[in-house]
PDB file of C-alpha atoms in Angstrom:
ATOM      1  CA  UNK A  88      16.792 -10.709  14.089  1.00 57.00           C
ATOM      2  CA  UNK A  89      14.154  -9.257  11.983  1.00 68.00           C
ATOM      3  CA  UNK A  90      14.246  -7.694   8.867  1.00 72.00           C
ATOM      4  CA  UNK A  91      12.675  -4.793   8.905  1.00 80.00           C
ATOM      5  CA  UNK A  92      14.008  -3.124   5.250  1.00 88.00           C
ATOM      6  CA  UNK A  93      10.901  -1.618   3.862  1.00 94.00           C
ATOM      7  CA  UNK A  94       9.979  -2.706   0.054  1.00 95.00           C
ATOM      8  CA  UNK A  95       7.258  -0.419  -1.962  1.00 97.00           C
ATOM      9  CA  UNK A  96       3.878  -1.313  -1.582  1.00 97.00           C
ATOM     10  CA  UNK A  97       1.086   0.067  -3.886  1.00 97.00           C
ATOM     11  CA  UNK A  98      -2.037   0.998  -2.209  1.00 97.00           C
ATOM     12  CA  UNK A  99      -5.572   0.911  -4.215  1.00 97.00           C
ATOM     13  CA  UNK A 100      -4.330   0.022  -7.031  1.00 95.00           C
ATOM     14  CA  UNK A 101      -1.335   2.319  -7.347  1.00 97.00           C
ATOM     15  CA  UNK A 102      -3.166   5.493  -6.352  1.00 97.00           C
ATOM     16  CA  UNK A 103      -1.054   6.048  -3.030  1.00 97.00           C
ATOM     17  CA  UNK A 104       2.173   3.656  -1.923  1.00 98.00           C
ATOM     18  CA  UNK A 105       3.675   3.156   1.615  1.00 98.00           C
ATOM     19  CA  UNK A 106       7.057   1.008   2.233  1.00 97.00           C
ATOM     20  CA  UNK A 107       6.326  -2.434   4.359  1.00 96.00           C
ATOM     21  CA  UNK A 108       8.852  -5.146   5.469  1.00 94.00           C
ATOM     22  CA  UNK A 109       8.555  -7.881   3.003  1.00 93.00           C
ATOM     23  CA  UNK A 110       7.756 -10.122   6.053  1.00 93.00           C
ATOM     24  CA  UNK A 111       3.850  -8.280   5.618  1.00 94.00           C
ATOM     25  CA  UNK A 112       2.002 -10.019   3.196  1.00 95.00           C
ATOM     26  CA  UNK A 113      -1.197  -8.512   1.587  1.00 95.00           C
ATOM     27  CA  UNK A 114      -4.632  -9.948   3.148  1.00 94.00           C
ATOM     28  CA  UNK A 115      -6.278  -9.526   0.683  1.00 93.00           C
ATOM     29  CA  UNK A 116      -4.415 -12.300  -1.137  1.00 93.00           C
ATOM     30  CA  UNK A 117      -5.894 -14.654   1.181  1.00 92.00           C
ATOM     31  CA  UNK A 118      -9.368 -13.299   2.184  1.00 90.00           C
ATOM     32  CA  UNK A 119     -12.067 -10.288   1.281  1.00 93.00           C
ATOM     33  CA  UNK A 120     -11.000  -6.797   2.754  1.00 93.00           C
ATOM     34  CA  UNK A 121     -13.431  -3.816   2.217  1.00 92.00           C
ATOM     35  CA  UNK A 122     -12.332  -1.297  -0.436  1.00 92.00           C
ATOM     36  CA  UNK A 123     -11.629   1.647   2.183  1.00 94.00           C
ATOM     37  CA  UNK A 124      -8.829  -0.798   3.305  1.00 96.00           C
ATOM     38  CA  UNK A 125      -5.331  -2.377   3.034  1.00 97.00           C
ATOM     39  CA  UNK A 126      -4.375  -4.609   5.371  1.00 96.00           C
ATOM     40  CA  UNK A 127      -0.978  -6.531   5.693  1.00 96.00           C
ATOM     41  CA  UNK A 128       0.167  -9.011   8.106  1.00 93.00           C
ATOM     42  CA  UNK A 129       3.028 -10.618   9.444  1.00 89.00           C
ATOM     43  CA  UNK A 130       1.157 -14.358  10.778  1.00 83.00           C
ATOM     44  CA  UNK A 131       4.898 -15.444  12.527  1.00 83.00           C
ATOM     45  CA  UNK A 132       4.781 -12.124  14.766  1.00 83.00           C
ATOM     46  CA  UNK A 133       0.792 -11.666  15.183  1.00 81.00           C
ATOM     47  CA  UNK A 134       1.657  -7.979  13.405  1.00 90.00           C
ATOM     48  CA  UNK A 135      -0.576  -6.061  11.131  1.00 92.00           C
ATOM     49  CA  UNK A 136      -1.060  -2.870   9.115  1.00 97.00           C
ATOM     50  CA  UNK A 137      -4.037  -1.799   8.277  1.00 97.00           C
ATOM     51  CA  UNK A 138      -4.781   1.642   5.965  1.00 98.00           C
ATOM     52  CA  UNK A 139      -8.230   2.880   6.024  1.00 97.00           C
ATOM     53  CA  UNK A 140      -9.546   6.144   4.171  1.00 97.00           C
ATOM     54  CA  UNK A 141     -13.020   7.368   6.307  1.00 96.00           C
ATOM     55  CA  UNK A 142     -15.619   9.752   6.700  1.00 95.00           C
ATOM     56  CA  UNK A 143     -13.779  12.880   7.468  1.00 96.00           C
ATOM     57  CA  UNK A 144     -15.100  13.396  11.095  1.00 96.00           C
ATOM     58  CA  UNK A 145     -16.138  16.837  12.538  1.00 95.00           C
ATOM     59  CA  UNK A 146     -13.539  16.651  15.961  1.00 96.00           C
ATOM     60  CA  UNK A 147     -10.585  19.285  16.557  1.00 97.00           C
ATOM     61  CA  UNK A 148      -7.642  17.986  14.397  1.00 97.00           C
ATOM     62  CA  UNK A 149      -5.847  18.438  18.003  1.00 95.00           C
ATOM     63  CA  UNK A 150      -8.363  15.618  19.314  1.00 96.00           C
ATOM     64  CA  UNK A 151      -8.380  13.345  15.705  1.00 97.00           C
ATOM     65  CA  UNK A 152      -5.583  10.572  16.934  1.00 96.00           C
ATOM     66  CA  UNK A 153      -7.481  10.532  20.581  1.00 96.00           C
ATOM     67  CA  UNK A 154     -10.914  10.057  18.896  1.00 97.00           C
ATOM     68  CA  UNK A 155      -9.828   7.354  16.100  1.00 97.00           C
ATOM     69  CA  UNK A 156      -8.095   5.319  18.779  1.00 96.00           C
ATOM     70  CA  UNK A 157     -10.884   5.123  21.105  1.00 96.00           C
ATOM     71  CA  UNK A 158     -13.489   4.555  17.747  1.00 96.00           C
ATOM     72  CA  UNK A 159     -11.348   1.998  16.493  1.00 93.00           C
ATOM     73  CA  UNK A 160     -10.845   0.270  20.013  1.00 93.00           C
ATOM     74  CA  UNK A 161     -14.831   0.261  20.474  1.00 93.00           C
ATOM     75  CA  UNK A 162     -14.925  -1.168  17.065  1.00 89.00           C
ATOM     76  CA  UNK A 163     -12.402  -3.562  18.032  1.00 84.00           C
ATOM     77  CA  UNK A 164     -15.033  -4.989  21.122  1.00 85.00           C
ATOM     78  CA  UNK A 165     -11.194  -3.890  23.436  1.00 85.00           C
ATOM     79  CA  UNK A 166     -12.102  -4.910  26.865  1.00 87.00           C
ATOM     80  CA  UNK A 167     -10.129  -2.474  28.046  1.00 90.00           C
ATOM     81  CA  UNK A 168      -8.253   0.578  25.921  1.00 92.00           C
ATOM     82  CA  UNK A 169      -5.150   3.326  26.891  1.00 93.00           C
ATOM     83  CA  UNK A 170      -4.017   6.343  25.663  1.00 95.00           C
ATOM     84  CA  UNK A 171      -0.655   6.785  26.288  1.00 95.00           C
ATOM     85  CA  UNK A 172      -0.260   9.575  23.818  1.00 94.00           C
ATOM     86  CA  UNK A 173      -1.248  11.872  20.897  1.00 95.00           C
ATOM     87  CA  UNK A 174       1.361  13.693  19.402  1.00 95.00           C
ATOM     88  CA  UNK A 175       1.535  16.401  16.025  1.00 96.00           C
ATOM     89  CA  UNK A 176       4.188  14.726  13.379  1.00 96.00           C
ATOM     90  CA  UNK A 177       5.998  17.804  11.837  1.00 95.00           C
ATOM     91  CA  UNK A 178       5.855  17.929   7.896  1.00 94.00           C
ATOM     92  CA  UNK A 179       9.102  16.091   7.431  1.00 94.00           C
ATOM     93  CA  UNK A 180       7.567  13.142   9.298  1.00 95.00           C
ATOM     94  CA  UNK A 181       5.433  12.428   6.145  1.00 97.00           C
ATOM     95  CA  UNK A 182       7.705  14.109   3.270  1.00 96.00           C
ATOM     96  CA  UNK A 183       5.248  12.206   0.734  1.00 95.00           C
ATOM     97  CA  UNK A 184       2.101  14.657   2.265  1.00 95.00           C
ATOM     98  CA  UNK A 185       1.723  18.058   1.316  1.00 94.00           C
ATOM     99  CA  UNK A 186       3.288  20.419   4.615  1.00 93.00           C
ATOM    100  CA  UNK A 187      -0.376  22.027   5.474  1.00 92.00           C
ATOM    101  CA  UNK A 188      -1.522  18.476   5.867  1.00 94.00           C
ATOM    102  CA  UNK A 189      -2.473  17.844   9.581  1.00 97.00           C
ATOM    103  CA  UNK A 190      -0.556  14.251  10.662  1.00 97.00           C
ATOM    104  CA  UNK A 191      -0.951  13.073  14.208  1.00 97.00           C
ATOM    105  CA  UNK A 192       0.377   9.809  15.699  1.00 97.00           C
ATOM    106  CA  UNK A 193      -1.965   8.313  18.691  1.00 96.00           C
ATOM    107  CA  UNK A 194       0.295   5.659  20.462  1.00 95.00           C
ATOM    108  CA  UNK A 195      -1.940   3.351  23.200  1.00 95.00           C
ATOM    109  CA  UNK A 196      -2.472  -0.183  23.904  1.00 94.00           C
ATOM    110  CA  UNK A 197      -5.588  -2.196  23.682  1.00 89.00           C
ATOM    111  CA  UNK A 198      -7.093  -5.903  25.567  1.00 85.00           C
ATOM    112  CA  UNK A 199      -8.212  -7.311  22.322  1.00 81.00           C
ATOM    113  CA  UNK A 200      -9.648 -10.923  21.071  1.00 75.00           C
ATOM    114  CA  UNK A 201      -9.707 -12.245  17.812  1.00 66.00           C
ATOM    115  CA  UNK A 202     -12.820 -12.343  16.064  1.00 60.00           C
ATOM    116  CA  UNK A 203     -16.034 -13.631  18.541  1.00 61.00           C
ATOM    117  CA  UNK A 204     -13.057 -15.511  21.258  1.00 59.00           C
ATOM    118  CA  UNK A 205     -14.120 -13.905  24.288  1.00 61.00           C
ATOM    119  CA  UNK A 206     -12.486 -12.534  27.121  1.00 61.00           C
ATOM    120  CA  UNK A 207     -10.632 -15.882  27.675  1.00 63.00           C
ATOM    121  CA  UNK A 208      -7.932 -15.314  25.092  1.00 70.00           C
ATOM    122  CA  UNK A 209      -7.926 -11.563  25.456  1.00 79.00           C
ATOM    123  CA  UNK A 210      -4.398 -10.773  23.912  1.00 79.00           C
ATOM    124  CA  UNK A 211      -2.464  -7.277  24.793  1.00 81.00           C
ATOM    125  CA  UNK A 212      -1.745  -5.237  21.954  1.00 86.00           C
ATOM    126  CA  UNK A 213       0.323  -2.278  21.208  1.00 91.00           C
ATOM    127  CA  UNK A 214      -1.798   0.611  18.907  1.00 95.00           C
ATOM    128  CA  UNK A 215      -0.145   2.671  16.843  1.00 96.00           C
ATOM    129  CA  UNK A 216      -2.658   4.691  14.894  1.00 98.00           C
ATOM    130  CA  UNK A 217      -1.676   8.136  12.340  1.00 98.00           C
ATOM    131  CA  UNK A 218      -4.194   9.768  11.428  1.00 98.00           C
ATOM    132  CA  UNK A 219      -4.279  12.225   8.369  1.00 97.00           C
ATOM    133  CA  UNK A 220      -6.726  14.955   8.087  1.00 97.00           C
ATOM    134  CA  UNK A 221      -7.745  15.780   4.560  1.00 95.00           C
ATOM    135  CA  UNK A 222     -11.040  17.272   4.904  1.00 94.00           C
ATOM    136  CA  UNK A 223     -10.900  19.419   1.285  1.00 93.00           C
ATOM    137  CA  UNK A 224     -11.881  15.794   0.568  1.00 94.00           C
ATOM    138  CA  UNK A 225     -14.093  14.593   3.084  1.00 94.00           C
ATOM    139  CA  UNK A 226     -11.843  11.976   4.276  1.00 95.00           C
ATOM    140  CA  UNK A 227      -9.175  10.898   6.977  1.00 97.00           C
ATOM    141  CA  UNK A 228      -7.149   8.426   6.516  1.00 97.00           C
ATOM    142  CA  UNK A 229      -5.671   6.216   8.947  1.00 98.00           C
ATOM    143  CA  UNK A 230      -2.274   3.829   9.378  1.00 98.00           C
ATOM    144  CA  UNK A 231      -2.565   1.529  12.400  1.00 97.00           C
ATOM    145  CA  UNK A 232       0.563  -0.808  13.486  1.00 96.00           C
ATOM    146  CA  UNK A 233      -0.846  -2.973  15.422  1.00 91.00           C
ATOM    147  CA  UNK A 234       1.874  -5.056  17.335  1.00 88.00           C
ATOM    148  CA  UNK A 235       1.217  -7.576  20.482  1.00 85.00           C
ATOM    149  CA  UNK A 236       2.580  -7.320  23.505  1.00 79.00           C
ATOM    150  CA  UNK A 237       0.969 -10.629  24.985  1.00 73.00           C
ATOM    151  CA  UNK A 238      -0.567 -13.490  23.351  1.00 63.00           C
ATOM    152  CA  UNK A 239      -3.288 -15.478  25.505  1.00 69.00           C
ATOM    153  CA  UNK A 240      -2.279 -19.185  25.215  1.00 70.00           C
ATOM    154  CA  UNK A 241      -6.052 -19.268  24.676  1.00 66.00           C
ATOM    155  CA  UNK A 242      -6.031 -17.043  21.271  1.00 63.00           C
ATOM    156  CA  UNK A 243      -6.412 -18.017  17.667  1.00 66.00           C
ATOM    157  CA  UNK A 244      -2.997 -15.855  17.115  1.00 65.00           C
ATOM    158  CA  UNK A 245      -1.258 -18.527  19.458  1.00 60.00           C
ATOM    159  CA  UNK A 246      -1.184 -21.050  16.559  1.00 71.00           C
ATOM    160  CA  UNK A 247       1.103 -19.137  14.561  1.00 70.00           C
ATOM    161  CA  UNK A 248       2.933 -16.380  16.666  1.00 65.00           C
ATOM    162  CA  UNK A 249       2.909 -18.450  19.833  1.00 67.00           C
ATOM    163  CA  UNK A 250       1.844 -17.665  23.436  1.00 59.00           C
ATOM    164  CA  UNK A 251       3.492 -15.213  25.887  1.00 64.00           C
ATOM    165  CA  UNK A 252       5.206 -11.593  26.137  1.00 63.00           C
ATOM    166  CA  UNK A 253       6.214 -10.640  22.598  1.00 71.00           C
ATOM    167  CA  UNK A 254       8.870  -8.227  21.434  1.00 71.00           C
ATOM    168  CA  UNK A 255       7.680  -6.681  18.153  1.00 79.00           C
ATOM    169  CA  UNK A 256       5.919  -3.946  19.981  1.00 81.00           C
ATOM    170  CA  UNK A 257       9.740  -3.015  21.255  1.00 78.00           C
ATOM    171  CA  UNK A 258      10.784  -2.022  17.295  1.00 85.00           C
ATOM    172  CA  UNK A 259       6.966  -0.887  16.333  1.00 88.00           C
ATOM    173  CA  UNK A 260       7.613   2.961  16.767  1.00 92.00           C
ATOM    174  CA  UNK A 261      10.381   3.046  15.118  1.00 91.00           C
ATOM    175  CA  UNK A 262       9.478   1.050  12.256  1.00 94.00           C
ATOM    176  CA  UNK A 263       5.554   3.083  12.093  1.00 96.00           C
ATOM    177  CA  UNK A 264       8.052   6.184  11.379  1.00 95.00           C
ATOM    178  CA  UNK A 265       9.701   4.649   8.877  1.00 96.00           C
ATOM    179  CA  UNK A 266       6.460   3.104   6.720  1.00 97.00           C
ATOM    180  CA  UNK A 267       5.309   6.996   7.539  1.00 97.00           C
ATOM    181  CA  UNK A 268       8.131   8.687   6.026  1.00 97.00           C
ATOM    182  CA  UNK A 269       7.905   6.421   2.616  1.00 97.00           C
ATOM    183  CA  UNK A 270       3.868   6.826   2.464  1.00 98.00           C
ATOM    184  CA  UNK A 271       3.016   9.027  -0.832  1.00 97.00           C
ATOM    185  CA  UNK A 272      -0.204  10.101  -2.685  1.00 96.00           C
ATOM    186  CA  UNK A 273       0.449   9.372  -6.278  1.00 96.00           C
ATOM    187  CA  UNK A 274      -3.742  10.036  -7.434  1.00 95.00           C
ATOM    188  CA  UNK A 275      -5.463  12.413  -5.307  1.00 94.00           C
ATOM    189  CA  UNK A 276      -8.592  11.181  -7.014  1.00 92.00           C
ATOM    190  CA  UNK A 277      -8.278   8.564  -4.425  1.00 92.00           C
ATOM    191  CA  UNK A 278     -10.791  10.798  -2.491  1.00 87.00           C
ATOM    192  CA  UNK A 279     -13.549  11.771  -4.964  1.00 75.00           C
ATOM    193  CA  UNK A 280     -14.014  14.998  -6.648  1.00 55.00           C
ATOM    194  CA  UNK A 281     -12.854  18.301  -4.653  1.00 52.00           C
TER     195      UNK A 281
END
């Protein structure tokens, strides 16, 4: 069984926090990530996190989750990418977020590689990306769960998380909800000047 209790997490330094299993360790321990980033990972189960505060982009904030998924999928090099769906998260979804903040969950899967593979060790993976308008600050920010569903025996991720149908995808939209519901903006100045 995993153990999915959520422990505090500080984000850039302090300036926002989001509750993670203690299972995700921080990447950036172990390699560069950019500053507009926090990633954590979970090697064992092939499962990351990744935050990301972008370019607030000029699409509807009814279209944002579509739009980020399929940006982040072309980004990705996904051989193949699915919607399944976009949905609004009410304020009490993200209790840490002001109310009049616009929160929408895009939920989807992808045919992803790691790194320069190829389409021999495409692995299926389960995408679930929030996205978080705040364009008084010229940014939206993103939380992606990103949990497989299959693991090519051909894949670097095989090593650790083994090949073959995976569960973790199963418990993923639950446990997205819950990192949601503990993610908090301590320093608004995060985002630049107003």
């Amino acid at each position: 069984m995993i153990d999915d209790t959520l422990v505090t997490r500080p984000l850039y330094g302090g300036a926002a926090q989001i509750g993670l299993p203690q299972r995700f360790a921080d990447i950036s321990d172990f390699r560069p990530v950019p500053d507009h980033q926090e990633v954590f990972a979970d090697a064992s189960l092939d499962q990351s996190l990744v935050v990301e505060i972008v370019e607030h982009q000029p699409v509807p904030d009814a279209e944002a989750a579509a739009f980020f998924f399929q940006d982040q999928a072309q980004h990705n090099e996904a051989a193949h990418a699915q919607l399944d769906e976009a949905q609004v998260l009410p304020p009490a979804g993200m209790p840490g977020l002001p109310p009049e903040c616009y929160k929408s969950l895009a939920v989807g899967q992808q045919a992803v590689s790691k790194g320069r593979q190829g389409s021999s060790a495409l692995n299926k993976v389960q995408v679930l990306l929030c996205c978080i308008r705040l364009p008084q600050h010229g940014s939206d920010l993103l939380i992606t769960l990103n949990s497989p569903i299959y693991i090519s025996d051909k894949s670097a991720a095989a090593e650790h998380a083994g090949p073959g149908f995976k569960g973790a995808h199963l418990t993923a939209p639950a446990l997205i909800r819950q990192m949601l519901a503990s993610f908090k903006i301590n320093d608004w100045g995060l985002f630049g000047a107003n």
